[in-house]
mmCIF file of C-alpha atoms in Angstrom:
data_model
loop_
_atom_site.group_PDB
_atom_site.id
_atom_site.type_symbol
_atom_site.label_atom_id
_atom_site.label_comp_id
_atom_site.label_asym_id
_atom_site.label_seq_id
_atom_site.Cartn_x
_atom_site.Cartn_y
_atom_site.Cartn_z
ATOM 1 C CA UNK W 1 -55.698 -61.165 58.573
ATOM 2 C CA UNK W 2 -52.419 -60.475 60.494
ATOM 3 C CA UNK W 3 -50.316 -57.869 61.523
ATOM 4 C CA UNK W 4 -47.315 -56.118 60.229
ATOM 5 C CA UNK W 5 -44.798 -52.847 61.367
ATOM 6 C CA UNK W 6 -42.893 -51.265 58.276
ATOM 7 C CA UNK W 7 -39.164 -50.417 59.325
ATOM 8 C CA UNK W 8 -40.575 -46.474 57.363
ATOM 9 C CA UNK W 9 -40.423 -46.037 61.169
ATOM 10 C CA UNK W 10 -37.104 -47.214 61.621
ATOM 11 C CA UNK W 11 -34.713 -45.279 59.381
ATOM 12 C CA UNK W 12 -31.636 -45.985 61.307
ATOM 13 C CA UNK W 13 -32.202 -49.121 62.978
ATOM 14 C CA UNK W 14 -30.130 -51.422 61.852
ATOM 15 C CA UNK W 15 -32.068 -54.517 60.235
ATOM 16 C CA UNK W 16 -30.071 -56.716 62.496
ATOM 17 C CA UNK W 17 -32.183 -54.897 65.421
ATOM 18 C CA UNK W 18 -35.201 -54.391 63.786
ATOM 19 C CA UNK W 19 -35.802 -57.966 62.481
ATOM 20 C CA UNK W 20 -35.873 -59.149 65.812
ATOM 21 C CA UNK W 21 -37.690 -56.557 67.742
ATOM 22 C CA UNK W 22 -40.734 -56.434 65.704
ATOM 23 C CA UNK W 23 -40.373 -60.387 65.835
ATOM 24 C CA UNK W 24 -39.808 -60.432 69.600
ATOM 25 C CA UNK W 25 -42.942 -58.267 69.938
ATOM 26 C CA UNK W 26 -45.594 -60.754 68.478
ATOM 27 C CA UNK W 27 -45.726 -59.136 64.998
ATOM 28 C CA UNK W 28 -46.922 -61.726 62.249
ATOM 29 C CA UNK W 29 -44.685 -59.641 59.367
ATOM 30 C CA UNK W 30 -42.244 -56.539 58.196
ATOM 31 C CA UNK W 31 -42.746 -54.154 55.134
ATOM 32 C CA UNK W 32 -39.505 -53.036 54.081
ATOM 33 C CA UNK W 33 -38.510 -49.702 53.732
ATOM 34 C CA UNK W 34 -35.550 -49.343 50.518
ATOM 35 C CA UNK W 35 -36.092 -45.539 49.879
ATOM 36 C CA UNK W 36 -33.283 -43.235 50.249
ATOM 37 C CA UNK W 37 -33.225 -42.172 53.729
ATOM 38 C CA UNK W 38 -32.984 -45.545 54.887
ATOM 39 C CA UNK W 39 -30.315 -47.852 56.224
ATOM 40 C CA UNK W 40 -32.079 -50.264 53.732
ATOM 41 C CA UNK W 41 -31.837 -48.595 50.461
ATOM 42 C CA UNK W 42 -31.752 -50.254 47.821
ATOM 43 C CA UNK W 43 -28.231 -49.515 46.142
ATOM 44 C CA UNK W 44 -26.813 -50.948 49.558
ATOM 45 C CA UNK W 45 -28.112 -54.165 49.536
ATOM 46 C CA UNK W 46 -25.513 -56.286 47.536
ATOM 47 C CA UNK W 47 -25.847 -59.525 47.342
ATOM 48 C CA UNK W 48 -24.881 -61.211 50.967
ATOM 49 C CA UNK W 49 -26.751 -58.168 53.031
ATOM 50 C CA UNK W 50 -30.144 -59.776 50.510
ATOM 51 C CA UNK W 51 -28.853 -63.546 51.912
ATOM 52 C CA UNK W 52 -28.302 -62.018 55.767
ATOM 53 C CA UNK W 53 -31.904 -60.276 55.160
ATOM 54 C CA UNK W 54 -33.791 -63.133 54.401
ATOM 55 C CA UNK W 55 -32.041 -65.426 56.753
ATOM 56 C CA UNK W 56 -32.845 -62.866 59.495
ATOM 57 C CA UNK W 57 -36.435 -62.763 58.257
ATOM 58 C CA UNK W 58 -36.697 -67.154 57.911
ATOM 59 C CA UNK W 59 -35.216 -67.133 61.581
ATOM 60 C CA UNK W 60 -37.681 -64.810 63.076
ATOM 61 C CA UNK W 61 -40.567 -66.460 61.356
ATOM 62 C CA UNK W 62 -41.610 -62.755 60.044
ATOM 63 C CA UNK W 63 -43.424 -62.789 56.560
ATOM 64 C CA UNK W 64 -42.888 -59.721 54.193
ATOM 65 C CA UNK W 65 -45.761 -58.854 52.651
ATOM 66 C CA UNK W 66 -44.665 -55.563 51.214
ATOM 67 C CA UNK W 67 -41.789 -53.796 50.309
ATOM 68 C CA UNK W 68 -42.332 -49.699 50.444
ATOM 69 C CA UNK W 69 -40.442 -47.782 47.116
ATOM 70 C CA UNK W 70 -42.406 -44.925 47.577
ATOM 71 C CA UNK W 71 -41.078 -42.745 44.406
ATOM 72 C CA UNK W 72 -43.099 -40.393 42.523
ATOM 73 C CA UNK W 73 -44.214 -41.633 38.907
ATOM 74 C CA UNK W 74 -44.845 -38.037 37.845
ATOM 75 C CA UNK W 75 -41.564 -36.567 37.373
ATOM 76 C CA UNK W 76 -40.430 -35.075 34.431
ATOM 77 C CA UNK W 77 -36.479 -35.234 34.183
ATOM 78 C CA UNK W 78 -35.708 -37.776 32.654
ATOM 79 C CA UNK W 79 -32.531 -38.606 35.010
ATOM 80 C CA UNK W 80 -34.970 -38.645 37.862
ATOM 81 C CA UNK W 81 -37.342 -40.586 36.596
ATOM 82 C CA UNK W 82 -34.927 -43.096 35.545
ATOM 83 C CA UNK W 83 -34.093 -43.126 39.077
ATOM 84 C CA UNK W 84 -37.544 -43.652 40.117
ATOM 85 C CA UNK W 85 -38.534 -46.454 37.897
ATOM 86 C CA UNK W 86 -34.990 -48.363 38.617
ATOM 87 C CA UNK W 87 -35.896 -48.305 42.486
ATOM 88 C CA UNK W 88 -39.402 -49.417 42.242
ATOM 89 C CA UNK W 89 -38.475 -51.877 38.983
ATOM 90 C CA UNK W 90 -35.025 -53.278 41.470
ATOM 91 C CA UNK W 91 -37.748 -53.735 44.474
ATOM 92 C CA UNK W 92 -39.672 -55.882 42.798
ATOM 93 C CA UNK W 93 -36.562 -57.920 41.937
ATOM 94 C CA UNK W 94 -35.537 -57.818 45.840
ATOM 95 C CA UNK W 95 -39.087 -59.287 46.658
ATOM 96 C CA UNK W 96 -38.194 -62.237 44.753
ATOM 97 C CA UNK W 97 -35.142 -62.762 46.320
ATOM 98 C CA UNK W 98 -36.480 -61.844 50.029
ATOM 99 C CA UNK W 99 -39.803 -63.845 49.693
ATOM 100 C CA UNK W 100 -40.840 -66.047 52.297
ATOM 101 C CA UNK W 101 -42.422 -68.954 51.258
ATOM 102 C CA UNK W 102 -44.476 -68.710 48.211
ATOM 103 C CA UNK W 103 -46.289 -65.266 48.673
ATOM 104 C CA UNK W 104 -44.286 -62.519 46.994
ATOM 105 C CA UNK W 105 -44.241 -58.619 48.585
ATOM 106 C CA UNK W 106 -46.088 -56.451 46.973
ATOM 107 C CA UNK W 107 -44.687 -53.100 45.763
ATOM 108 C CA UNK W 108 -45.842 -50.179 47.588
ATOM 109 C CA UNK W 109 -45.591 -46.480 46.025
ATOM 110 C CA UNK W 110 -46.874 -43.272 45.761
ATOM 111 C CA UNK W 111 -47.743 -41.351 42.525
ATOM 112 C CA UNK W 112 -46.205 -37.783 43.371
ATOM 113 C CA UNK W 113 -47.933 -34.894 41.498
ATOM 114 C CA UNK W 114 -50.382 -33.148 43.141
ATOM 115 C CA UNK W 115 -54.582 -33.291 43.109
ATOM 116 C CA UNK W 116 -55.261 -30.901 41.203
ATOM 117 C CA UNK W 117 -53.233 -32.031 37.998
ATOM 118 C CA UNK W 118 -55.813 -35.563 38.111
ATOM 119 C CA UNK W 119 -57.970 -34.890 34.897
ATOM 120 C CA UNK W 120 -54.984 -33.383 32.778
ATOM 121 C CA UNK W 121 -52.034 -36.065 34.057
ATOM 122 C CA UNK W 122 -53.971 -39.370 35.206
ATOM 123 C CA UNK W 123 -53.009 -40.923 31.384
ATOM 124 C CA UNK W 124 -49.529 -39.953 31.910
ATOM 125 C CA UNK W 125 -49.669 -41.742 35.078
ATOM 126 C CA UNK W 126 -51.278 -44.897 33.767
ATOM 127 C CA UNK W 127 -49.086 -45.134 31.222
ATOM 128 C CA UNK W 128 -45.576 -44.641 33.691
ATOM 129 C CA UNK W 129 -47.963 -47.516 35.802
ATOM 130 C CA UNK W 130 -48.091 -49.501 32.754
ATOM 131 C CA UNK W 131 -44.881 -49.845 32.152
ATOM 132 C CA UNK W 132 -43.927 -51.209 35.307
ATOM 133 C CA UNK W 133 -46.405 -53.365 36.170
ATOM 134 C CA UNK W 134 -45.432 -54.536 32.623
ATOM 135 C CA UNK W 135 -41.777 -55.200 34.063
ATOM 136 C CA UNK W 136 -43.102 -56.520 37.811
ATOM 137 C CA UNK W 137 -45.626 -59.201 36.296
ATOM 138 C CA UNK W 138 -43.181 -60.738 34.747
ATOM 139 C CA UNK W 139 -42.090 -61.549 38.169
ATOM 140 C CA UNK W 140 -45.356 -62.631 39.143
ATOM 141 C CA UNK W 141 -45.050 -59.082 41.522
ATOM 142 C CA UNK W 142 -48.267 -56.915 42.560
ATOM 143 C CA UNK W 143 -47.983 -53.270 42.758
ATOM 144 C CA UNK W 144 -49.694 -51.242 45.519
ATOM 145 C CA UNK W 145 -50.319 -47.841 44.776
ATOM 146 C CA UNK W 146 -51.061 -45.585 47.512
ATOM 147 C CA UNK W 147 -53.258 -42.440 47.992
ATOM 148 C CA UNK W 148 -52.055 -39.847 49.715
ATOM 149 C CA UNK W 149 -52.761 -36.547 51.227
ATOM 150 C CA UNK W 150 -51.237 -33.757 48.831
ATOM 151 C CA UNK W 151 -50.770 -36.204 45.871
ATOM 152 C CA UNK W 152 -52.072 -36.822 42.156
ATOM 153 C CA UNK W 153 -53.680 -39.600 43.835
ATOM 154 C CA UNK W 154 -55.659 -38.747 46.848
ATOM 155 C CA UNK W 155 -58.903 -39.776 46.848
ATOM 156 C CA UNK W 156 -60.763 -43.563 46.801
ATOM 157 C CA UNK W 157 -62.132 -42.812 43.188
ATOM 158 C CA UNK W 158 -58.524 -41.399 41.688
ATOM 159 C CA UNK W 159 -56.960 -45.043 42.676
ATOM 160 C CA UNK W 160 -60.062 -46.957 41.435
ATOM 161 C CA UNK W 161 -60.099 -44.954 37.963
ATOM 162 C CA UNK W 162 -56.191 -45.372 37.635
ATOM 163 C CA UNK W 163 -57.140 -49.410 38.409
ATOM 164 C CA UNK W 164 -59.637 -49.282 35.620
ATOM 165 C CA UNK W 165 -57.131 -47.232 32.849
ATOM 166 C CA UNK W 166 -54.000 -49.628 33.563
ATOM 167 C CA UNK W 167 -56.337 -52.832 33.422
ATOM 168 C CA UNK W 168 -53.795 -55.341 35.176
ATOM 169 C CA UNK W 169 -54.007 -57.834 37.788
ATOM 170 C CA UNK W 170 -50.585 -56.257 39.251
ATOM 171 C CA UNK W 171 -51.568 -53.253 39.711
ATOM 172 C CA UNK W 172 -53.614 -53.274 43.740
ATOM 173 C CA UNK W 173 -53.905 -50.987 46.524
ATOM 174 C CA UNK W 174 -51.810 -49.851 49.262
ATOM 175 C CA UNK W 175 -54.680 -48.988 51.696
ATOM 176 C CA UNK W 176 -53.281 -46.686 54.076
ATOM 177 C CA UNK W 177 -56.798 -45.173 55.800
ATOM 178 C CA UNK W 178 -55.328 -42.443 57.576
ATOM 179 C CA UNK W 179 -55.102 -40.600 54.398
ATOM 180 C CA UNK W 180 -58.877 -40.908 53.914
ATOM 181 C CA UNK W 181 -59.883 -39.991 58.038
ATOM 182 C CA UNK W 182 -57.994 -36.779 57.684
ATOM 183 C CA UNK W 183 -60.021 -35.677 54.942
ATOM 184 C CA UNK W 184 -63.346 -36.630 56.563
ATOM 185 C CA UNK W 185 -64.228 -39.239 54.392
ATOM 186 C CA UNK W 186 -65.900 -42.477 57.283
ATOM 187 C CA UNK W 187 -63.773 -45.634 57.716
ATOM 188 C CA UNK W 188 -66.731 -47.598 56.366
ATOM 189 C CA UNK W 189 -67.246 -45.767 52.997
ATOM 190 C CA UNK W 190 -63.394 -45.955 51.874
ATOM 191 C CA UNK W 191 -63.009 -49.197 53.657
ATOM 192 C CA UNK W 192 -66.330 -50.678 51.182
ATOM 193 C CA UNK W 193 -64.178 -48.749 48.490
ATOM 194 C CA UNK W 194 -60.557 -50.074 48.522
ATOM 195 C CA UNK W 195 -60.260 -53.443 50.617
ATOM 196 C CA UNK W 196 -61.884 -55.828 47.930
ATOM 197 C CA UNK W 197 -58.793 -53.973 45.860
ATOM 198 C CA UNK W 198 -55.773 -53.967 48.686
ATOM 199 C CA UNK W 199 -52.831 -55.919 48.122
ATOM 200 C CA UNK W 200 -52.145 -54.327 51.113
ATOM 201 C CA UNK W 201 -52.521 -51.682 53.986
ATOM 202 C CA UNK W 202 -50.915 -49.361 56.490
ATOM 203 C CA UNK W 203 -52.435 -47.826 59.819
ATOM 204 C CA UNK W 204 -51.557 -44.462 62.075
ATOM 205 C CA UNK W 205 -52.970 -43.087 64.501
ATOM 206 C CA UNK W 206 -54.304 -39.634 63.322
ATOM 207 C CA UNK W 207 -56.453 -36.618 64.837
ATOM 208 C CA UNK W 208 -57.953 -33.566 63.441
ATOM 209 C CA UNK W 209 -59.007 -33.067 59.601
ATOM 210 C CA UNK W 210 -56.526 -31.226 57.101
ATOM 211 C CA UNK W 211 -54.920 -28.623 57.135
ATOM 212 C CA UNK W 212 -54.797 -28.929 60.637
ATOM 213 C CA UNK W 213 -53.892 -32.400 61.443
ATOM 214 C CA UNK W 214 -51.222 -34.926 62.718
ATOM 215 C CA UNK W 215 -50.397 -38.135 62.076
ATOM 216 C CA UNK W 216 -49.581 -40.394 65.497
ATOM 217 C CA UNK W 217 -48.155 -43.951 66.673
ATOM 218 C CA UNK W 218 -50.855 -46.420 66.880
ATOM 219 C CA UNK W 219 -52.620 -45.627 70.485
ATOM 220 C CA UNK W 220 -52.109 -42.103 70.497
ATOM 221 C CA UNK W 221 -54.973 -41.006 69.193
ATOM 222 C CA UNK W 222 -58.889 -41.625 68.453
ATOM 223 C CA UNK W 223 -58.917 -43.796 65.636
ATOM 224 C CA UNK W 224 -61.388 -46.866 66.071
ATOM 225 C CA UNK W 225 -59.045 -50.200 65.444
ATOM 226 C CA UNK W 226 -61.804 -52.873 66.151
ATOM 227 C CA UNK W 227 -64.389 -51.039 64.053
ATOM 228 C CA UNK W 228 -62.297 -51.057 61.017
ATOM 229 C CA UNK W 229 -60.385 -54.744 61.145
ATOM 230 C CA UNK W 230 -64.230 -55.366 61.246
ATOM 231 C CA UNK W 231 -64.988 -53.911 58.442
ATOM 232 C CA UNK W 232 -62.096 -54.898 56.633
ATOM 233 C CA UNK W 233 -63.036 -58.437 57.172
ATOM 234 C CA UNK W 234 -66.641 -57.979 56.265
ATOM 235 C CA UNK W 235 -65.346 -56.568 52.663
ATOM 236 C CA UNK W 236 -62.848 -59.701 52.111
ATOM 237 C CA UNK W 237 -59.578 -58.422 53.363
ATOM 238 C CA UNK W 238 -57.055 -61.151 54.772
ATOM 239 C CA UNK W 239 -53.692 -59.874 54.368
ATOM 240 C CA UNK W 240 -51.505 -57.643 56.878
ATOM 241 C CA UNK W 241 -52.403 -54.610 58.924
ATOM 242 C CA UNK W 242 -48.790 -52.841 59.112
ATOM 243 C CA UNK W 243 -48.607 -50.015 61.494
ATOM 244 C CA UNK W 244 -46.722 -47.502 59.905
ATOM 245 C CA UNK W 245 -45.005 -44.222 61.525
ATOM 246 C CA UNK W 246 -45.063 -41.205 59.741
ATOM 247 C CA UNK W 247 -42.332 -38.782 59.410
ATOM 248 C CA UNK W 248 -44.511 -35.953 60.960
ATOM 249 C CA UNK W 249 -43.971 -38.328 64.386
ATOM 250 C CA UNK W 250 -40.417 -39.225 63.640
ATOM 251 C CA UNK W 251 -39.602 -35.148 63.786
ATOM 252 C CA UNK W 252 -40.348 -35.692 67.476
ATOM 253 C CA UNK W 253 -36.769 -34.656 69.264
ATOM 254 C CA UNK W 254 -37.873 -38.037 71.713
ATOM 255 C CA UNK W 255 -39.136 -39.722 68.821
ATOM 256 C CA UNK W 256 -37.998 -43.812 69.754
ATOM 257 C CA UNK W 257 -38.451 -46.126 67.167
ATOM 258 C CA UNK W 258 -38.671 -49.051 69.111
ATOM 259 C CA UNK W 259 -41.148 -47.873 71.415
ATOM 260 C CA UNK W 260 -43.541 -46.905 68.285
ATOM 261 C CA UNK W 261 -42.890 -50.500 67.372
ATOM 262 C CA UNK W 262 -43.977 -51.678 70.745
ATOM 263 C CA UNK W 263 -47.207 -49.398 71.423
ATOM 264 C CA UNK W 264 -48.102 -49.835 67.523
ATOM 265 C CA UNK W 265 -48.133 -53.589 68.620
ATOM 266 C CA UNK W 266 -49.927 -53.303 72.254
ATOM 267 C CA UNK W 267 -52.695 -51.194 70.458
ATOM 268 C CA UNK W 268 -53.358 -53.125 67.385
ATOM 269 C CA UNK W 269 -52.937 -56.651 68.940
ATOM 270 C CA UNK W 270 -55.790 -55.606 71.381
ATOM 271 C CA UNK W 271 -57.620 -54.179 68.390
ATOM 272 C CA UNK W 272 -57.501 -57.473 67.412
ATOM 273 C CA UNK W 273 -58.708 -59.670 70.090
ATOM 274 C CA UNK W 274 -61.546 -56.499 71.129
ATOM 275 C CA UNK W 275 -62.590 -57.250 66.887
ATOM 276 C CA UNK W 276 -62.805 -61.033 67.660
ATOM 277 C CA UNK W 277 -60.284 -61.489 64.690
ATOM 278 C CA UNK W 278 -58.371 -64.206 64.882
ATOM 279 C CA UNK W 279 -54.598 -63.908 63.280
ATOM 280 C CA UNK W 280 -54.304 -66.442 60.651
ATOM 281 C CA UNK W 281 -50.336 -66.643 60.535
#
């Protein structure tokens, strides 16, 4: 395994700064962030800022195992959803170009909707999956969808079923298990779940159960690190850890996004070494 930070916690960081920050830290990898509130959206990203990118990321020696596109699947307008399917359809074609080495990112998203539409939306879903894992494996591109509090998908056995309707080799997981803590569900029963099926993964920090809970940096709060890289390597995970930064924490009026980088990496490196996992990049 080996660890990652997604620039999601870095909206306005320039990627010039970020690159070589999380770099400069000891991080193995970057997801990249291309959603709408970032200074990495997609529609800005002509062709020399995707040369500068990569070059940035090939200096650094940072892999990029994921690119996040969070946008829903579920919506109705048509305008919107042709928004929706360009962005996640143009990030697989930026994963191409921003690869490092042979591995290509994997697509993360959301589904939108919300849980309790599941039994009377999840073939509308699969079939708004379908279609663009039918585009990204052309590209030889994964897609990870994520569950999420609040959404269609939000539960272990939603993402497995939706795995099982689509039917493709493209379509993975994006196993973020802060979604699953908050809900009370243990680390070991969603981590037997979802890691044989993660492309890849995201960590908080997160206390409480829902309603009334908060997401944190890495090191703020409770969650047992060591116990779950564990697990995820007794269930056949090796690819990235990314710490991730919610946008509950980034409300903070102090919120600093280089300091979440740099606890995010003092917490989970330990993790690491307390696990007795070695990094393998």
């Amino acid at each position: 395994m080996n660890l990652g930070y997604s620039t999601w916690g870095m909206p306005t960081v320039p990627i010039d700064v970020a690159i070589p920050h999380i770099a400069q830290l000891g991080f193995d990898g970057m997801e990249l962030a291309v959603g709408p509130r970032f200074i990495t959206e997609l529609s800005t990203l002509d062709a020399a800022e995707r040369k500068r990118i990569a070059g940035l990321l090939k200096q650094h020696n940072l892999a990029l195992p994921a690119i996040a596109a969070h946008s829903s699947l579920m919506e109705t307008d048509p305008e919107a959803h042709a928004q929706n399917m360009w962005r996640l359809k143009g990030a697989a074609d930026l994963g191409v170009e921003l690869a490092q080495g042979d591995s290509l990112p994997a697509i993360n998203t959301t589904s939108g909707g919300q849980p309790e539409e599941w039994d009377s939306q999840k073939q509308f879903l699969a079939e708004r999956i379908g279609e663009l894992v039918e585009y990204t494996q052309t590209l030889g591109v994964t897609v990870a969808m994520e569950p999420h509090i609040g959404g269609l998908i939000d539960t272990p056995d939603k993402v497995l079923e939706l795995l099982d309707l689509v039917g493709s080799p493209y379509l993975k997981v994006n196993f973020d298990i802060s979604h699953f803590d908050i809900i009370g569900i243990p680390t070991e029963e969603s981590v037997a779940a979802l890691a044989p099926h993660s492309a890849h993964t995201h960590v908080k920090d997160q206390r409480g159960l829902a309603p009334d809970f908060e997401f944190l940096i890495p090191g703020e709060g409770p969650f047992d690190y060591a116990n779950y890289l564990k697990l995820m390597e007794q269930h056949g995970y090796d690819g990235f850890i990314t710490a991730e930064v919610s946008f509950m924490v980034q409300a903070r009026e102090d919120y600093d996004p280089l300091a979440a980088a740099t606890l995010s990496y003092e917490t989970l490196s330990r993790a690491f070494a307390d696990a007795g996992i070695d990094r393998t990049r």
